[in-house]
Short mmCIF file of C-alpha atoms in Angstrom, two decimals:
data_model
loop_
_atom_site.label_atom_id
_atom_site.label_comp_id
_atom_site.label_asym_id
_atom_site.label_seq_id
_atom_site.Cartn_x
_atom_site.Cartn_y
_atom_site.Cartn_z
CA MET Q 9 -13.08 27.73 10.28
CA HIS Q 10 -12.87 28.14 14.03
CA GLN Q 11 -9.72 29.16 15.79
CA GLU Q 12 -9.83 25.99 17.91
CA ASP Q 13 -9.57 23.91 14.74
CA ILE Q 14 -6.06 25.17 14.05
CA VAL Q 15 -3.30 22.77 15.00
CA ILE Q 16 0.32 23.71 15.57
CA VAL Q 17 2.67 21.15 14.06
CA THR Q 18 6.40 21.25 13.44
CA LEU Q 19 7.53 19.59 10.24
CA LYS Q 20 11.19 18.71 9.84
CA VAL Q 21 11.69 19.11 6.12
CA ASN Q 22 15.07 18.44 4.52
CA GLY Q 23 16.67 18.77 7.93
CA VAL Q 24 15.06 22.09 8.87
CA GLU Q 25 12.33 22.36 11.51
CA ARG Q 26 9.39 24.40 10.25
CA PRO Q 27 6.57 25.17 12.70
CA LEU Q 28 3.16 25.54 11.06
CA ALA Q 29 -0.38 26.43 12.06
CA VAL Q 30 -2.72 24.34 9.93
CA GLU Q 31 -6.23 23.01 9.76
CA PRO Q 32 -6.32 19.26 10.39
CA ARG Q 33 -7.50 18.76 6.80
CA ARG Q 34 -4.32 20.36 5.40
CA LEU Q 35 -2.72 17.67 3.26
CA LEU Q 36 1.01 17.18 3.68
CA CYS Q 37 1.52 18.02 0.00
CA ASP Q 38 -0.29 21.36 0.41
CA ALA Q 39 1.61 22.19 3.60
CA LEU Q 40 4.85 21.63 1.70
CA ARG Q 41 3.80 23.64 -1.34
CA GLU Q 42 1.52 26.35 0.01
CA ASP Q 43 2.77 26.90 3.54
CA LEU Q 44 6.47 26.17 3.11
CA GLY Q 45 6.90 27.22 -0.52
CA LEU Q 46 8.49 23.91 -1.48
CA THR Q 47 6.86 23.62 -4.89
CA GLY Q 48 9.16 20.89 -6.17
CA THR Q 49 6.61 18.32 -5.00
CA ASN Q 50 3.93 18.25 -7.68
CA LEU Q 51 0.27 17.30 -7.37
CA GLY Q 52 -1.19 15.23 -10.15
CA CYS Q 53 -4.29 13.26 -9.28
CA GLU Q 54 -4.70 14.12 -5.57
CA GLN Q 55 -6.10 10.65 -5.03
CA GLY Q 56 -3.05 8.51 -4.46
CA VAL Q 57 -2.77 7.07 -7.94
CA CYS Q 58 -0.18 8.99 -9.97
CA GLY Q 59 2.79 9.16 -7.60
CA SER Q 60 3.72 12.75 -8.52
CA CYS Q 61 3.53 13.94 -4.90
CA THR Q 62 5.77 11.18 -3.51
CA VAL Q 63 8.03 12.34 -0.67
CA LEU Q 64 10.01 10.42 1.93
CA VAL Q 65 8.69 10.34 5.50
CA ASP Q 66 11.24 8.83 7.88
CA GLY Q 67 13.00 7.46 4.81
CA GLU Q 68 9.98 5.73 3.31
CA SER Q 69 8.10 6.87 0.23
CA VAL Q 70 4.56 8.09 0.84
CA ARG Q 71 1.89 9.79 -1.20
CA SER Q 72 1.87 13.25 0.37
CA CYS Q 73 -1.70 13.75 -0.93
CA LEU Q 74 -2.90 10.89 1.29
CA MET Q 75 -1.37 12.12 4.54
CA PHE Q 76 -2.37 15.08 6.67
CA ALA Q 77 0.28 17.55 7.76
CA VAL Q 78 -0.78 17.08 11.40
CA GLN Q 79 0.28 13.44 11.10
CA ALA Q 80 3.82 14.34 10.08
CA GLY Q 81 4.87 16.18 13.26
CA GLY Q 82 8.17 14.79 14.50
CA CYS Q 83 8.85 12.97 11.24
CA GLU Q 84 11.86 13.52 8.98
CA ILE Q 85 10.47 14.62 5.63
CA THR Q 86 12.60 14.65 2.50
CA THR Q 87 11.37 16.39 -0.63
CA VAL Q 88 13.03 16.70 -4.02
CA GLU Q 89 14.54 19.99 -2.82
CA GLY Q 90 16.52 17.97 -0.28
CA LEU Q 91 18.29 15.74 -2.80
CA ALA Q 92 20.95 18.00 -4.31
CA SER Q 93 23.85 19.10 -2.18
CA GLY Q 94 24.28 22.78 -2.97
CA GLU Q 95 25.14 22.94 -6.65
CA THR Q 96 25.87 19.22 -6.86
CA LEU Q 97 23.08 17.02 -8.08
CA HIS Q 98 22.17 13.84 -6.26
CA PRO Q 99 23.59 10.87 -8.22
CA LEU Q 100 20.07 9.87 -9.27
CA GLN Q 101 19.32 13.40 -10.47
CA ALA Q 102 22.60 13.33 -12.40
CA ALA Q 103 21.58 10.02 -13.94
CA PHE Q 104 18.19 11.47 -14.99
CA TRP Q 105 20.13 14.28 -16.67
CA GLU Q 106 22.58 11.92 -18.38
CA LYS Q 107 19.89 9.54 -19.62
CA GLN Q 108 17.38 12.25 -20.54
CA ALA Q 109 14.87 10.62 -18.24
CA LEU Q 110 12.42 13.50 -18.30
CA GLN Q 111 10.52 15.51 -20.83
CA CYS Q 112 7.95 17.83 -19.29
CA GLY Q 113 9.35 17.06 -15.84
CA PHE Q 114 6.09 17.16 -13.92
CA CYS Q 115 6.36 13.60 -12.64
CA THR Q 116 10.13 13.75 -12.12
CA PRO Q 117 10.22 14.68 -8.41
CA GLY Q 118 7.99 11.72 -7.59
CA PHE Q 119 10.11 9.35 -9.66
CA LEU Q 120 13.26 10.65 -8.01
CA MET Q 121 11.91 10.07 -4.51
CA ALA Q 122 10.70 6.56 -5.39
CA GLY Q 123 14.07 5.85 -7.01
CA VAL Q 124 16.03 7.16 -4.03
CA GLU Q 125 14.07 4.88 -1.72
CA LEU Q 126 14.66 1.89 -4.01
CA LEU Q 127 18.42 2.45 -4.22
CA ARG Q 128 18.66 2.80 -0.47
CA ARG Q 129 16.79 -0.47 0.08
CA ASN Q 130 18.47 -2.29 -2.77
CA PRO Q 131 21.64 -0.66 -4.15
CA GLU Q 132 21.88 -3.18 -7.00
CA PRO Q 133 18.39 -3.65 -8.42
CA ASP Q 134 17.78 -5.44 -11.71
CA GLU Q 135 15.48 -4.00 -14.36
CA ALA Q 136 12.45 -5.88 -13.07
CA GLY Q 137 13.13 -4.56 -9.58
CA VAL Q 138 13.36 -1.00 -10.88
CA ARG Q 139 10.12 -1.35 -12.80
CA ALA Q 140 8.32 -2.80 -9.77
CA ALA Q 141 9.56 0.02 -7.53
CA LEU Q 142 8.50 2.68 -10.02
CA ALA Q 143 5.17 1.06 -10.94
CA GLY Q 144 3.30 3.48 -8.68
CA ASN Q 145 4.52 6.52 -10.59
CA THR Q 146 2.89 7.64 -13.81
CA CYS Q 147 4.75 9.43 -16.62
CA ARG Q 148 2.82 10.60 -19.67
CA CYS Q 149 5.86 11.67 -21.75
CA THR Q 150 8.81 9.34 -21.65
CA GLY Q 151 7.46 5.85 -22.07
CA TYR Q 152 9.51 5.02 -18.96
CA GLU Q 153 12.49 3.48 -20.78
CA HIS Q 154 14.90 6.31 -20.04
CA ILE Q 155 13.69 6.56 -16.46
CA VAL Q 156 14.46 2.90 -15.89
CA ASP Q 157 17.83 3.38 -17.62
CA ALA Q 158 18.62 6.29 -15.32
CA VAL Q 159 17.88 4.38 -12.12
CA LEU Q 160 19.97 1.45 -13.34
CA ALA Q 161 22.77 3.85 -14.30
CA ALA Q 162 22.67 5.48 -10.88
CA ALA Q 163 22.87 2.04 -9.30
CA ASP Q 164 25.92 1.27 -11.43
CA GLY Q 165 27.51 4.54 -10.41
CA ALA Q 166 27.79 5.12 -14.14
CA ALA Q 167 26.43 8.64 -14.01
CA ARG Q 168 29.28 10.95 -13.23
CA GLU Q 169 28.88 13.68 -10.69
CA ARG Q 170 27.56 16.79 -12.26
CA THR Q 171 27.05 20.26 -10.93
CA PHE Q 172 25.05 23.16 -12.23
CA ALA Q 173 28.26 25.19 -12.29
CA GLU Q 174 29.74 22.86 -14.93
CA GLU Q 175 26.96 23.76 -17.32
CA PRO Q 176 27.13 27.51 -17.92
CA GLU Q 177 25.63 27.07 -21.40
CA VAL Q 178 22.24 26.14 -19.90
CA ASP Q 179 22.17 29.06 -17.47
CA VAL Q 180 19.17 30.73 -19.07
CA ALA Q 181 18.89 33.40 -16.42
CA ALA Q 182 22.47 34.53 -17.00
CA GLU Q 183 21.86 34.63 -20.75
CA VAL Q 184 18.79 36.79 -20.29
CA VAL Q 185 20.64 39.13 -17.98
CA ALA Q 186 23.50 39.40 -20.46
CA ARG Q 187 21.15 40.04 -23.36
CA GLU Q 188 18.76 42.44 -21.69
CA GLY Q 189 21.20 44.03 -19.29
CA ARG Q 190 18.94 43.58 -16.27
CA MET Y 20 -9.70 17.87 -4.77
CA LYS Y 21 -9.12 18.75 -1.15
CA PRO Y 22 -10.70 16.94 1.81
CA PRO Y 23 -13.59 18.48 3.75
CA SER Y 24 -12.86 19.74 7.27
CA PHE Y 25 -13.02 17.47 10.28
CA ARG Y 26 -11.98 17.43 13.92
CA TYR Y 27 -8.76 15.56 14.52
CA PHE Y 28 -7.81 13.43 17.53
CA ALA Y 29 -4.56 11.52 17.86
CA ALA Y 30 -4.97 8.29 19.84
CA ARG Y 31 -1.82 7.11 21.57
CA SER Y 32 -3.29 3.72 22.52
CA ALA Y 33 -6.03 1.36 21.41
CA ASP Y 34 -8.03 2.15 24.53
CA GLU Y 35 -7.77 5.88 23.89
CA ALA Y 36 -9.00 5.30 20.33
CA VAL Y 37 -11.95 3.23 21.55
CA GLY Y 38 -12.82 5.98 24.04
CA LEU Y 39 -12.71 8.64 21.33
CA LEU Y 40 -14.87 6.53 19.02
CA ALA Y 41 -17.45 6.04 21.78
CA GLU Y 42 -17.39 9.74 22.64
CA HIS Y 43 -17.89 10.99 19.09
CA GLY Y 44 -20.37 8.43 17.84
CA ALA Y 45 -21.29 7.56 14.30
CA GLY Y 46 -19.64 10.64 12.76
CA ALA Y 47 -16.18 9.42 13.77
CA ARG Y 48 -13.91 7.31 11.58
CA VAL Y 49 -10.62 5.59 12.34
CA LEU Y 50 -7.65 6.95 10.39
CA ALA Y 51 -4.93 4.33 9.98
CA GLY Y 52 -2.83 4.25 6.78
CA GLY Y 53 -5.30 6.53 5.05
CA GLN Y 54 -4.69 4.99 1.65
CA SER Y 55 -8.42 4.50 1.03
CA LEU Y 56 -10.04 6.88 3.53
CA VAL Y 57 -8.06 10.00 2.60
CA GLN Y 58 -8.50 9.22 -1.09
CA GLU Y 59 -12.26 9.08 -0.56
CA MET Y 60 -12.18 12.28 1.48
CA ASN Y 61 -10.19 14.05 -1.25
CA ALA Y 62 -12.81 12.94 -3.75
CA ARG Y 63 -15.51 14.17 -1.33
CA ARG Y 64 -17.19 10.80 -1.33
CA VAL Y 65 -17.04 10.71 2.48
CA ALA Y 66 -16.94 13.54 5.01
CA PRO Y 67 -16.33 12.25 8.54
CA GLU Y 68 -16.95 14.81 11.30
CA VAL Y 69 -14.16 13.37 13.41
CA LEU Y 70 -11.02 11.41 12.58
CA VAL Y 71 -9.43 9.27 15.28
CA ASP Y 72 -5.82 8.83 14.15
CA VAL Y 73 -4.44 5.55 15.49
CA ASN Y 74 -0.97 6.01 13.97
CA PRO Y 75 0.49 7.16 17.32
CA ALA Y 76 -0.74 3.92 18.97
CA ALA Y 77 2.51 2.03 18.44
CA GLU Y 78 1.24 -0.91 20.51
CA LEU Y 79 -0.94 -1.84 17.52
CA ALA Y 80 2.02 -2.50 15.21
CA PHE Y 81 3.49 -5.98 15.69
CA VAL Y 82 3.93 -9.40 14.12
CA ARG Y 83 4.21 -12.23 16.68
CA GLN Y 84 4.32 -15.99 16.43
CA GLU Y 85 3.72 -17.85 19.67
CA ASN Y 86 2.00 -21.08 20.73
CA GLY Y 87 1.10 -21.97 17.16
CA THR Y 88 -0.64 -18.66 16.53
CA LEU Y 89 0.40 -15.77 14.32
CA SER Y 90 -0.84 -12.38 15.56
CA ILE Y 91 -0.58 -9.25 13.46
CA GLY Y 92 -1.38 -5.87 14.98
CA ALA Y 93 -3.89 -3.79 13.06
CA LEU Y 94 -1.43 -0.92 12.55
CA THR Y 95 1.24 -3.17 11.00
CA ARG Y 96 2.10 -1.70 7.59
CA THR Y 97 1.53 -3.92 4.61
CA SER Y 98 5.20 -3.40 3.68
CA GLN Y 99 6.23 -4.89 7.04
CA VAL Y 100 4.33 -8.10 6.30
CA GLU Y 101 5.75 -8.16 2.78
CA SER Y 102 9.33 -8.00 4.06
CA ASP Y 103 8.94 -10.23 7.14
CA ALA Y 104 11.10 -13.28 6.42
CA THR Y 105 9.85 -15.04 9.58
CA LEU Y 106 6.62 -15.65 7.67
CA ASP Y 107 8.41 -17.75 5.06
CA GLY Y 108 7.52 -21.40 4.90
CA SER Y 109 3.84 -22.04 5.28
CA LEU Y 110 2.86 -18.34 5.13
CA THR Y 111 4.57 -17.33 1.90
CA GLY Y 112 1.13 -16.64 0.41
CA LEU Y 113 0.49 -13.98 3.05
CA ARG Y 114 3.73 -12.22 2.06
CA GLU Y 115 2.78 -12.49 -1.61
CA ALA Y 116 -0.62 -10.94 -0.98
CA ALA Y 117 0.91 -8.11 1.07
CA ALA Y 118 3.49 -7.43 -1.64
CA ARG Y 119 0.69 -6.79 -4.12
CA VAL Y 120 -1.40 -4.34 -2.09
CA GLY Y 121 -0.90 -1.38 -4.40
CA HIS Y 122 2.50 0.17 -4.99
CA VAL Y 123 5.47 0.73 -2.67
CA ALA Y 124 4.31 4.08 -1.26
CA VAL Y 125 0.84 2.65 -0.60
CA ARG Y 126 2.26 -0.39 1.20
CA ASN Y 127 4.53 1.83 3.31
CA ARG Y 128 1.45 3.50 4.83
CA GLY Y 129 -1.44 1.09 4.33
CA THR Y 130 -2.13 -1.22 7.26
CA VAL Y 131 -3.26 -4.80 7.71
CA GLY Y 132 -6.19 -3.69 9.85
CA GLY Y 133 -7.20 -1.06 7.33
CA ASN Y 134 -7.10 -3.52 4.46
CA LEU Y 135 -9.48 -5.81 6.37
CA ALA Y 136 -11.76 -3.17 7.90
CA HIS Y 137 -12.17 -1.35 4.57
CA ALA Y 138 -13.58 -4.66 3.27
CA ASP Y 139 -13.15 -3.91 -0.38
CA PRO Y 140 -14.35 -6.96 -2.35
CA ALA Y 141 -11.17 -6.86 -4.46
CA ALA Y 142 -8.68 -6.36 -1.59
CA ASN Y 143 -5.86 -8.88 -1.20
CA LEU Y 144 -5.80 -9.71 2.48
CA PRO Y 145 -9.45 -10.78 3.06
CA PRO Y 146 -9.21 -13.95 0.90
CA VAL Y 147 -5.90 -14.82 2.56
CA MET Y 148 -7.47 -14.48 6.00
CA LEU Y 149 -10.36 -16.71 4.90
CA ALA Y 150 -7.93 -19.35 3.62
CA LEU Y 151 -5.89 -19.16 6.84
CA ASP Y 152 -8.97 -19.42 9.10
CA ALA Y 153 -8.08 -16.14 10.77
CA GLU Y 154 -10.03 -14.31 13.41
CA VAL Y 155 -10.26 -10.58 13.85
CA VAL Y 156 -10.05 -9.01 17.31
CA ALA Y 157 -12.40 -6.06 17.84
CA ARG Y 158 -12.15 -3.81 20.88
CA GLY Y 159 -15.11 -1.83 22.15
CA SER Y 160 -15.87 -0.09 25.40
CA GLY Y 161 -16.98 -3.47 26.78
CA GLY Y 162 -13.66 -5.16 25.97
CA ASP Y 163 -12.37 -7.46 23.24
CA ARG Y 164 -14.29 -9.93 21.14
CA SER Y 165 -13.07 -12.09 18.29
CA ILE Y 166 -14.86 -12.52 14.99
CA SER Y 167 -13.95 -15.26 12.56
CA ALA Y 168 -12.92 -14.01 9.13
CA ALA Y 169 -15.81 -16.05 7.73
CA ASN Y 170 -18.24 -13.90 9.72
CA PHE Y 171 -16.39 -10.61 9.45
CA PHE Y 172 -17.04 -9.53 5.85
CA LEU Y 173 -20.73 -8.67 5.32
CA GLY Y 174 -20.71 -6.83 1.99
CA PRO Y 175 -18.79 -4.23 0.01
CA HIS Y 176 -17.14 -2.01 2.66
CA ARG Y 177 -19.35 -3.56 5.35
CA THR Y 178 -18.01 -5.61 8.25
CA ALA Y 179 -19.20 -7.03 11.55
CA LEU Y 180 -17.42 -4.19 13.40
CA ALA Y 181 -19.76 -1.98 15.44
CA PRO Y 182 -19.34 1.77 14.83
CA ALA Y 183 -17.46 2.31 18.09
CA GLU Y 184 -15.29 -0.80 17.77
CA LEU Y 185 -11.64 -0.77 16.76
CA LEU Y 186 -10.04 -3.64 14.87
CA THR Y 187 -6.91 -4.23 17.00
CA GLU Y 188 -5.38 -7.40 15.61
CA VAL Y 189 -5.81 -10.44 13.42
CA ARG Y 190 -4.89 -13.91 14.69
CA LEU Y 191 -4.53 -17.13 12.78
CA PRO Y 192 -3.48 -20.67 13.58
CA LEU Y 193 -0.12 -21.45 11.95
CA PRO Y 194 -0.69 -23.96 9.15
CA PRO Y 195 0.60 -27.46 9.92
CA GLU Y 196 4.25 -28.35 9.30
CA GLY Y 197 4.69 -29.10 5.65
CA ALA Y 198 1.90 -26.86 4.43
CA GLY Y 199 2.40 -24.42 1.58
CA SER Y 200 0.49 -21.30 0.61
CA ALA Y 201 0.23 -18.95 -2.34
CA PHE Y 202 -1.59 -15.83 -3.49
CA ILE Y 203 -2.10 -14.98 -7.14
CA GLU Y 204 -4.09 -12.15 -8.69
CA VAL Y 205 -4.73 -10.69 -12.09
CA SER Y 206 -4.89 -6.94 -12.57
CA ARG Y 207 -4.84 -4.76 -15.65
CA ARG Y 208 -1.67 -2.99 -14.56
CA ASP Y 209 1.16 -4.40 -12.48
CA ARG Y 210 0.03 -4.07 -8.85
CA GLY Y 211 -3.02 -2.17 -9.96
CA TRP Y 212 -6.49 -2.94 -8.67
CA GLY Y 213 -7.09 -6.69 -8.82
CA ILE Y 214 -9.79 -8.04 -11.13
CA ALA Y 215 -9.74 -11.25 -9.11
CA GLY Y 216 -7.35 -13.03 -6.76
CA ALA Y 217 -6.96 -16.45 -5.17
CA ALA Y 218 -5.24 -17.51 -1.95
CA ALA Y 219 -4.60 -21.19 -1.28
CA VAL Y 220 -3.19 -23.17 1.63
CA VAL Y 221 -2.36 -26.83 0.96
CA ALA Y 222 -1.16 -29.37 3.55
CA LEU Y 223 0.30 -32.70 2.46
CA ASP Y 224 0.44 -35.95 4.43
CA ARG Y 225 3.52 -38.21 4.57
CA GLU Y 226 2.49 -40.03 1.42
CA GLY Y 227 2.15 -36.81 -0.53
CA GLY Y 228 -1.64 -36.75 -0.49
CA ILE Y 229 -3.56 -33.55 0.21
CA SER Y 230 -4.67 -33.68 3.84
CA ASP Y 231 -6.14 -30.18 3.88
CA ALA Y 232 -6.77 -27.37 1.42
CA ARG Y 233 -8.38 -23.98 1.90
CA ILE Y 234 -9.00 -21.42 -0.80
CA GLY Y 235 -10.12 -17.78 -0.62
CA LEU Y 236 -11.17 -15.67 -3.60
CA SER Y 237 -11.35 -11.90 -4.06
CA GLY Y 238 -13.07 -9.81 -6.70
CA VAL Y 239 -15.79 -12.30 -7.58
CA GLY Y 240 -18.62 -11.19 -5.28
CA PRO Y 241 -19.68 -8.59 -2.71
CA THR Y 242 -17.10 -9.99 -0.26
CA ALA Y 243 -14.12 -12.30 -0.37
CA VAL Y 244 -15.37 -15.92 -0.39
CA ARG Y 245 -14.14 -19.42 0.41
CA ALA Y 246 -14.08 -21.76 -2.59
CA ARG Y 247 -15.29 -24.78 -0.62
CA PRO Y 248 -16.42 -26.88 -3.62
CA ALA Y 249 -12.88 -26.68 -5.00
CA GLU Y 250 -11.45 -27.60 -1.60
CA GLU Y 251 -13.68 -30.69 -1.50
CA VAL Y 252 -12.43 -31.75 -4.93
CA VAL Y 253 -8.77 -31.81 -3.90
CA ILE Y 254 -8.79 -33.02 -0.26
CA GLY Y 255 -7.73 -36.67 -0.08
CA GLU Y 256 -6.29 -36.65 -3.60
CA ARG Y 257 -2.73 -36.46 -4.89
CA PRO Y 258 -1.51 -33.24 -6.54
CA SER Y 259 -1.76 -33.28 -10.33
CA ALA Y 260 -2.53 -30.92 -13.18
CA GLU Y 261 -5.83 -32.76 -13.79
CA LEU Y 262 -6.81 -32.29 -10.16
CA TRP Y 263 -6.17 -28.54 -10.32
CA LYS Y 264 -8.28 -28.36 -13.45
CA ALA Y 265 -11.14 -30.17 -11.75
CA ALA Y 266 -10.85 -27.79 -8.79
CA ALA Y 267 -10.90 -24.82 -11.16
CA GLY Y 268 -14.13 -26.05 -12.70
CA ALA Y 269 -15.73 -26.59 -9.32
CA ALA Y 270 -14.69 -23.13 -8.08
CA ALA Y 271 -15.94 -21.34 -11.19
CA ALA Y 272 -19.25 -23.22 -11.29
CA ALA Y 273 -20.01 -22.48 -7.65
CA LEU Y 274 -19.71 -18.69 -7.90
CA ASP Y 275 -22.88 -16.72 -7.42
CA ALA Y 276 -23.03 -14.05 -10.17
CA PRO Y 277 -19.53 -12.48 -10.23
CA PRO Y 278 -19.83 -8.73 -10.85
CA SER Y 279 -19.43 -7.01 -14.21
CA ASP Y 280 -17.75 -3.59 -14.40
CA VAL Y 281 -15.52 -1.56 -16.69
CA HIS Y 282 -12.57 -3.81 -15.88
CA ALA Y 283 -14.09 -7.19 -16.63
CA SER Y 284 -17.37 -8.95 -17.27
CA GLY Y 285 -18.87 -11.33 -14.77
CA ARG Y 286 -18.34 -14.14 -17.23
CA TYR Y 287 -14.66 -13.35 -17.49
CA ARG Y 288 -14.35 -13.14 -13.70
CA ARG Y 289 -15.91 -16.58 -13.36
CA HIS Y 290 -13.41 -17.99 -15.85
CA LEU Y 291 -10.55 -16.14 -14.16
CA ALA Y 292 -11.51 -17.44 -10.72
CA GLY Y 293 -11.09 -21.01 -11.97
CA VAL Y 294 -7.73 -20.28 -13.55
CA LEU Y 295 -6.48 -18.55 -10.40
CA VAL Y 296 -7.68 -21.40 -8.15
CA ALA Y 297 -5.74 -23.89 -10.27
CA ARG Y 298 -2.59 -21.75 -10.23
CA ALA Y 299 -2.76 -20.96 -6.53
CA LEU Y 300 -3.33 -24.62 -5.63
CA ALA Y 301 -0.44 -25.70 -7.85
CA ALA Y 302 1.91 -23.12 -6.34
CA ALA Y 303 0.86 -23.91 -2.75
CA ALA Y 304 1.19 -27.68 -3.31
CA ASP Y 305 4.57 -27.21 -4.97
CA ARG Y 306 5.79 -25.26 -1.96
CA ALA Y 307 4.39 -27.88 0.40
CA GLU Y 308 6.24 -30.62 -1.52
CA ARG Y 309 9.49 -28.70 -1.30
CA ARG Y 310 9.07 -28.39 2.44
CA ASN Y 311 8.36 -32.11 2.99
#
């Protein structure tokens, strides 16, 4: 790699400008994960098929494995890390929690970003609309039913707001600290 | 996998892109939506030395209707065509085809020009452009030239574009008042890769007879093809289920060795082509009747 092949690009990710020096071949997904440490975006197939790496670029869902980081300069990028507001989950995240819409969770960030885009474009989708919008995302655990339920629930506003702070019983780190005294 | 290294140039205009392509020669490729090219680079099936990124060339993204012609800029995203209500009426089939080019995230990035220039035999837009008698505008260092869709697709991933030419726009004559169009495909998964697809445009005269019909097929040969024998069956006749069936038979019989692969046998594709021709004609004629 020659020095002249390095490109300086500033990515605006979740509202924060992050200057980067990358090779042109650096995929957006790898810039997010490797260079910026935003590992919420997962890589499944790396060929644009599974939808795991879906992020929003200027509000629209894209496969971040099929876009180069140098192409995203000046764009507003939203990753799954940008959904929650502090301790308060995004309504769609809360709905995934309520409806148990994940098992292993690997595909979840991609589904959330696709779902967020859908609900912004169409706040009242029917089931067929939800399934069409999520058809580009693959889940190998859930069978999709609970994911569809969660998006519909979020659209209904049925999922109540939920914060991490309301759920001390699932704070594993605190339990470990208490038990082991670290 | 990760893509091999390349030199990157951002083109802010079509002319700048053409200049970069001429300067860098056969090792340069145009990067538009990247939904096929980057996938192939990630899989290390292709390794361009230079990528000319036309995404900054905003002048290439437009949909215009004027003087009886629809012009679509090469950088227009498939999702823009899908959601463009000004295309309703005689061009509903174009919207339908755009709405089935992969999934939402693919359509948000993938472009009309890319879909045509990639020339995949199973892609959605080539058969629509054949049915709509479109022409492709190619810009080289010597200026623009237009290539009819019928002469544009030469084989799988092969087109009439010269290496240093850029596809800048596609133009098509608006179908006559009272025409209807439709696009139908069959794929194993919803919006997955099409096994075969059919686009149809049907124009009706005042008495309800078919004054014109054009049909394009995808997935049944090395390129998208016109189904002229089926067109000849229906022109001058009145719409009916029997007529669509006769057209289906003519379309299927005329195909030259549809390909067999893991998704479907050639025999099945031939059968499917007939079924899709009948359905696309019926849908297009139904829309034309509603508009008359």
